[in-house]
């Protein structure tokens, strides 16, 4: 088969050598750039596009804020849960695994709705109850001072943006946990043995020897997840958070200009994700070339 | 030598996965300033024995006492004991994300709480001693196997250990690099370092060992001074092993 392939290739290039050059052109990128130029041009010159762009760019800010904050929290949640997944402590291991398996088995949209309309209200009720309890313990003094604001937290005042951040962070935390776990487990056993043999504690060895190596290895997958979260943040429109997708929906309802509205939304999402994926690729290359 | 045991191993048993009986009642000791070499065919339990001495393997039964501290006791602070025991591995196990200098200074700073300056001074002296002062700022991947193993020895020595353990330190090396590592070990032995060495290097055993233990199938078959061991071993199993290994 290999021989046959070589023969066809040779024949092809003999017939038309310029077709090879044409095959190598990244047409997809060229078309993408052309579309980008077209939409940029329209934004500058067409009033409808210009208006749409201004309306949506507020949403871009929210989308970026949402993604950056949620991802930062997801990283912390993921690292802690990742340690739980490799813990020798049966209770810790089971709690971490329960969280990871439940979250990974539920659609993100349902998670967001569940967190926003079930978990957060329940948590607020819990806070209220705890607050009332503290107030009833003593009429004045420190307990009442702490208890009163807790008792008066109103669910109406918990901004949907915060609930969305909480939901996204919890949802992605489970995936980041698996990334961190895999990264830590990929470090050779001898590294932990060498560190412990020098008298370091488990956590000292983690901090100075295992994690610096593991994090270097998981940077590319973490970068991919960041891009994925940027896209998944559009689901938050279901909570009426005024991010890019939600504003696109509002703009269409306001102007009935579906074509311009969604073209601009796609353009803005692609602009963000393409830049980020190039960043991730550069990172990947540097990591693989580093050692 | 004043006859005091730094390492005292008493009737140690160790089984892996309930099937492989790696150690079947081993007792041994290393006196202060003594070099003990452990030899034996692969699978005889010599590496397991060494790893039991610093608690990398937990013993099933028996006792391991390091300089008066029973590390098999339930509530022992194993980190504190391990800081007093240096170990050199077959695969070096240097930290690849750190330079040679950082490899040697890390535990000094984290465990011994030495200042950066003090730790680096100790490190430079040790790298000088193992013959590679110019490699301080190189990463392990830029060093040859022999150089890596010498950094690993310096890393263990930097903790001022009471005893040094060597787990087949030359087995993963190219033949021409073995000598440079053995020379460093010989120097240590001459300076009076207490050492327990698992090795196949009979030349080193002859030159440096005060005593030799021969192990087979998880038991100590024969124990004796280096000259007696090589010239006039008691046991048939030892003779058979030596005839194969010495040609």
PDB file of C-alpha atoms in Angstrom, chain B residues 14-143:
ATOM      1  CA  UNK B  14       8.089  -7.620  53.980  1.00  0.00           C
ATOM      2  CA  UNK B  15       5.565  -9.029  51.497  1.00  0.00           C
ATOM      3  CA  UNK B  16       4.327  -7.262  48.381  1.00  0.00           C
ATOM      4  CA  UNK B  17       0.661  -7.651  47.385  1.00  0.00           C
ATOM      5  CA  UNK B  18       0.366 -10.610  49.789  1.00  0.00           C
ATOM      6  CA  UNK B  19       2.291 -12.802  47.351  1.00  0.00           C
ATOM      7  CA  UNK B  20       5.868 -11.739  46.786  1.00  0.00           C
ATOM      8  CA  UNK B  21       7.865 -12.401  49.925  1.00  0.00           C
ATOM      9  CA  UNK B  22      10.651  -9.873  49.495  1.00  0.00           C
ATOM     10  CA  UNK B  23      12.150 -10.085  52.984  1.00  0.00           C
ATOM     11  CA  UNK B  24      11.854 -13.127  55.244  1.00  0.00           C
ATOM     12  CA  UNK B  25      13.285 -12.231  58.586  1.00  0.00           C
ATOM     13  CA  UNK B  26      16.360 -10.114  57.921  1.00  0.00           C
ATOM     14  CA  UNK B  27      18.566  -8.772  60.690  1.00  0.00           C
ATOM     15  CA  UNK B  28      21.547  -6.557  60.026  1.00  0.00           C
ATOM     16  CA  UNK B  29      23.328  -3.521  61.369  1.00  0.00           C
ATOM     17  CA  UNK B  30      25.689  -0.793  60.226  1.00  0.00           C
ATOM     18  CA  UNK B  31      28.188   0.595  62.738  1.00  0.00           C
ATOM     19  CA  UNK B  32      29.172   4.242  62.802  1.00  0.00           C
ATOM     20  CA  UNK B  33      31.822   4.903  60.163  1.00  0.00           C
ATOM     21  CA  UNK B  34      31.381   1.490  58.622  1.00  0.00           C
ATOM     22  CA  UNK B  35      30.787   0.634  54.965  1.00  0.00           C
ATOM     23  CA  UNK B  36      28.365  -2.246  54.522  1.00  0.00           C
ATOM     24  CA  UNK B  37      27.914  -3.613  51.019  1.00  0.00           C
ATOM     25  CA  UNK B  38      24.848  -5.723  50.228  1.00  0.00           C
ATOM     26  CA  UNK B  39      25.091  -7.995  47.212  1.00  0.00           C
ATOM     27  CA  UNK B  40      22.936 -10.712  45.755  1.00  0.00           C
ATOM     28  CA  UNK B  41      21.064 -11.766  42.623  1.00  0.00           C
ATOM     29  CA  UNK B  42      18.165  -9.626  41.423  1.00  0.00           C
ATOM     30  CA  UNK B  43      14.975 -10.280  43.305  1.00  0.00           C
ATOM     31  CA  UNK B  44      16.891 -11.227  46.439  1.00  0.00           C
ATOM     32  CA  UNK B  45      15.379  -8.331  48.394  1.00  0.00           C
ATOM     33  CA  UNK B  46      18.475  -6.166  48.775  1.00  0.00           C
ATOM     34  CA  UNK B  47      16.880  -3.007  47.362  1.00  0.00           C
ATOM     35  CA  UNK B  48      13.749  -3.585  49.437  1.00  0.00           C
ATOM     36  CA  UNK B  49      15.913  -3.910  52.544  1.00  0.00           C
ATOM     37  CA  UNK B  50      17.581  -0.587  51.753  1.00  0.00           C
ATOM     38  CA  UNK B  51      14.247   1.141  51.139  1.00  0.00           C
ATOM     39  CA  UNK B  52      12.967  -0.156  54.474  1.00  0.00           C
ATOM     40  CA  UNK B  53      15.844   1.642  56.201  1.00  0.00           C
ATOM     41  CA  UNK B  54      14.451   5.086  55.340  1.00  0.00           C
ATOM     42  CA  UNK B  55      10.808   4.103  55.413  1.00  0.00           C
ATOM     43  CA  UNK B  56      10.134   4.223  51.652  1.00  0.00           C
ATOM     44  CA  UNK B  57       8.783   0.706  52.220  1.00  0.00           C
ATOM     45  CA  UNK B  58       6.851  -0.058  55.380  1.00  0.00           C
ATOM     46  CA  UNK B  59       7.907  -3.283  57.046  1.00  0.00           C
ATOM     47  CA  UNK B  60       5.231  -5.904  57.807  1.00  0.00           C
ATOM     48  CA  UNK B  61       6.944  -6.926  61.020  1.00  0.00           C
ATOM     49  CA  UNK B  62      10.287  -6.440  62.694  1.00  0.00           C
ATOM     50  CA  UNK B  63      12.119  -3.345  63.762  1.00  0.00           C
ATOM     51  CA  UNK B  64      14.326  -0.721  62.086  1.00  0.00           C
ATOM     52  CA  UNK B  65      16.187   1.627  64.425  1.00  0.00           C
ATOM     53  CA  UNK B  66      18.126   4.618  63.053  1.00  0.00           C
ATOM     54  CA  UNK B  67      20.558   6.167  65.511  1.00  0.00           C
ATOM     55  CA  UNK B  68      18.302   5.323  68.453  1.00  0.00           C
ATOM     56  CA  UNK B  69      14.970   6.160  66.770  1.00  0.00           C
ATOM     57  CA  UNK B  70      12.637   3.273  66.001  1.00  0.00           C
ATOM     58  CA  UNK B  71      11.165   4.203  62.599  1.00  0.00           C
ATOM     59  CA  UNK B  72       8.790   1.239  62.689  1.00  0.00           C
ATOM     60  CA  UNK B  73       7.080   2.661  65.796  1.00  0.00           C
ATOM     61  CA  UNK B  74       3.560   3.921  65.052  1.00  0.00           C
ATOM     62  CA  UNK B  75       3.996   7.605  65.948  1.00  0.00           C
ATOM     63  CA  UNK B  76       7.473   8.349  64.664  1.00  0.00           C
ATOM     64  CA  UNK B  77       8.151  11.616  62.793  1.00  0.00           C
ATOM     65  CA  UNK B  78       9.478   9.961  59.649  1.00  0.00           C
ATOM     66  CA  UNK B  79      10.388  13.295  57.978  1.00  0.00           C
ATOM     67  CA  UNK B  80      12.738  14.134  60.811  1.00  0.00           C
ATOM     68  CA  UNK B  81      14.468  10.749  60.593  1.00  0.00           C
ATOM     69  CA  UNK B  82      14.709  10.866  56.796  1.00  0.00           C
ATOM     70  CA  UNK B  83      16.511  14.213  56.969  1.00  0.00           C
ATOM     71  CA  UNK B  84      19.321  12.304  58.708  1.00  0.00           C
ATOM     72  CA  UNK B  85      19.471   9.563  56.066  1.00  0.00           C
ATOM     73  CA  UNK B  86      20.842  10.278  52.606  1.00  0.00           C
ATOM     74  CA  UNK B  87      19.806   8.018  49.755  1.00  0.00           C
ATOM     75  CA  UNK B  88      21.104   7.785  46.200  1.00  0.00           C
ATOM     76  CA  UNK B  89      18.870   6.052  43.668  1.00  0.00           C
ATOM     77  CA  UNK B  90      19.635   3.937  40.636  1.00  0.00           C
ATOM     78  CA  UNK B  91      17.703   6.379  38.417  1.00  0.00           C
ATOM     79  CA  UNK B  92      19.247   9.513  40.073  1.00  0.00           C
ATOM     80  CA  UNK B  93      15.783  11.094  40.515  1.00  0.00           C
ATOM     81  CA  UNK B  94      17.109  14.622  40.222  1.00  0.00           C
ATOM     82  CA  UNK B  95      14.440  17.309  40.007  1.00  0.00           C
ATOM     83  CA  UNK B  96      14.370  18.130  36.269  1.00  0.00           C
ATOM     84  CA  UNK B  97      12.879  21.614  36.685  1.00  0.00           C
ATOM     85  CA  UNK B  98      15.768  22.766  38.898  1.00  0.00           C
ATOM     86  CA  UNK B  99      19.438  23.393  38.144  1.00  0.00           C
ATOM     87  CA  UNK B 100      22.136  21.283  39.782  1.00  0.00           C
ATOM     88  CA  UNK B 101      22.664  24.051  42.334  1.00  0.00           C
ATOM     89  CA  UNK B 102      18.931  24.318  43.094  1.00  0.00           C
ATOM     90  CA  UNK B 103      18.639  20.533  43.340  1.00  0.00           C
ATOM     91  CA  UNK B 104      21.200  20.538  46.130  1.00  0.00           C
ATOM     92  CA  UNK B 105      19.995  23.686  47.926  1.00  0.00           C
ATOM     93  CA  UNK B 106      16.221  22.945  47.922  1.00  0.00           C
ATOM     94  CA  UNK B 107      16.008  20.581  50.895  1.00  0.00           C
ATOM     95  CA  UNK B 108      18.642  22.550  52.814  1.00  0.00           C
ATOM     96  CA  UNK B 109      16.357  25.571  52.683  1.00  0.00           C
ATOM     97  CA  UNK B 110      13.018  23.800  53.095  1.00  0.00           C
ATOM     98  CA  UNK B 111      13.980  21.131  55.637  1.00  0.00           C
ATOM     99  CA  UNK B 112      17.151  22.411  57.324  1.00  0.00           C
ATOM    100  CA  UNK B 113      15.937  26.060  57.208  1.00  0.00           C
ATOM    101  CA  UNK B 114      19.323  27.294  56.049  1.00  0.00           C
ATOM    102  CA  UNK B 115      19.565  30.737  54.473  1.00  0.00           C
ATOM    103  CA  UNK B 116      19.974  30.970  50.712  1.00  0.00           C
ATOM    104  CA  UNK B 117      23.606  32.102  51.087  1.00  0.00           C
ATOM    105  CA  UNK B 118      24.524  29.369  53.537  1.00  0.00           C
ATOM    106  CA  UNK B 119      22.854  26.669  51.438  1.00  0.00           C
ATOM    107  CA  UNK B 120      24.598  27.844  48.271  1.00  0.00           C
ATOM    108  CA  UNK B 121      27.952  27.899  50.002  1.00  0.00           C
ATOM    109  CA  UNK B 122      27.476  24.313  51.183  1.00  0.00           C
ATOM    110  CA  UNK B 123      26.347  23.359  47.677  1.00  0.00           C
ATOM    111  CA  UNK B 124      29.355  24.904  45.920  1.00  0.00           C
ATOM    112  CA  UNK B 125      31.697  23.080  48.299  1.00  0.00           C
ATOM    113  CA  UNK B 126      29.945  19.772  47.642  1.00  0.00           C
ATOM    114  CA  UNK B 127      29.850  20.212  43.863  1.00  0.00           C
ATOM    115  CA  UNK B 128      33.563  20.955  44.052  1.00  0.00           C
ATOM    116  CA  UNK B 129      34.039  17.777  46.054  1.00  0.00           C
ATOM    117  CA  UNK B 130      32.178  15.583  43.554  1.00  0.00           C
ATOM    118  CA  UNK B 131      34.188  17.210  40.773  1.00  0.00           C
ATOM    119  CA  UNK B 132      31.621  19.245  38.827  1.00  0.00           C
ATOM    120  CA  UNK B 133      31.696  22.810  40.214  1.00  0.00           C
ATOM    121  CA  UNK B 134      31.271  24.202  36.687  1.00  0.00           C
ATOM    122  CA  UNK B 135      27.903  22.455  36.232  1.00  0.00           C
ATOM    123  CA  UNK B 136      26.114  24.318  39.040  1.00  0.00           C
ATOM    124  CA  UNK B 137      23.792  26.215  36.708  1.00  0.00           C
ATOM    125  CA  UNK B 138      23.046  23.338  34.342  1.00  0.00           C
ATOM    126  CA  UNK B 139      19.763  21.458  34.332  1.00  0.00           C
ATOM    127  CA  UNK B 140      19.823  17.667  34.814  1.00  0.00           C
ATOM    128  CA  UNK B 141      18.896  17.125  31.152  1.00  0.00           C
ATOM    129  CA  UNK B 142      22.158  18.880  30.204  1.00  0.00           C
ATOM    130  CA  UNK B 143      24.293  16.531  32.316  1.00  0.00           C
TER     131      UNK B 143
END
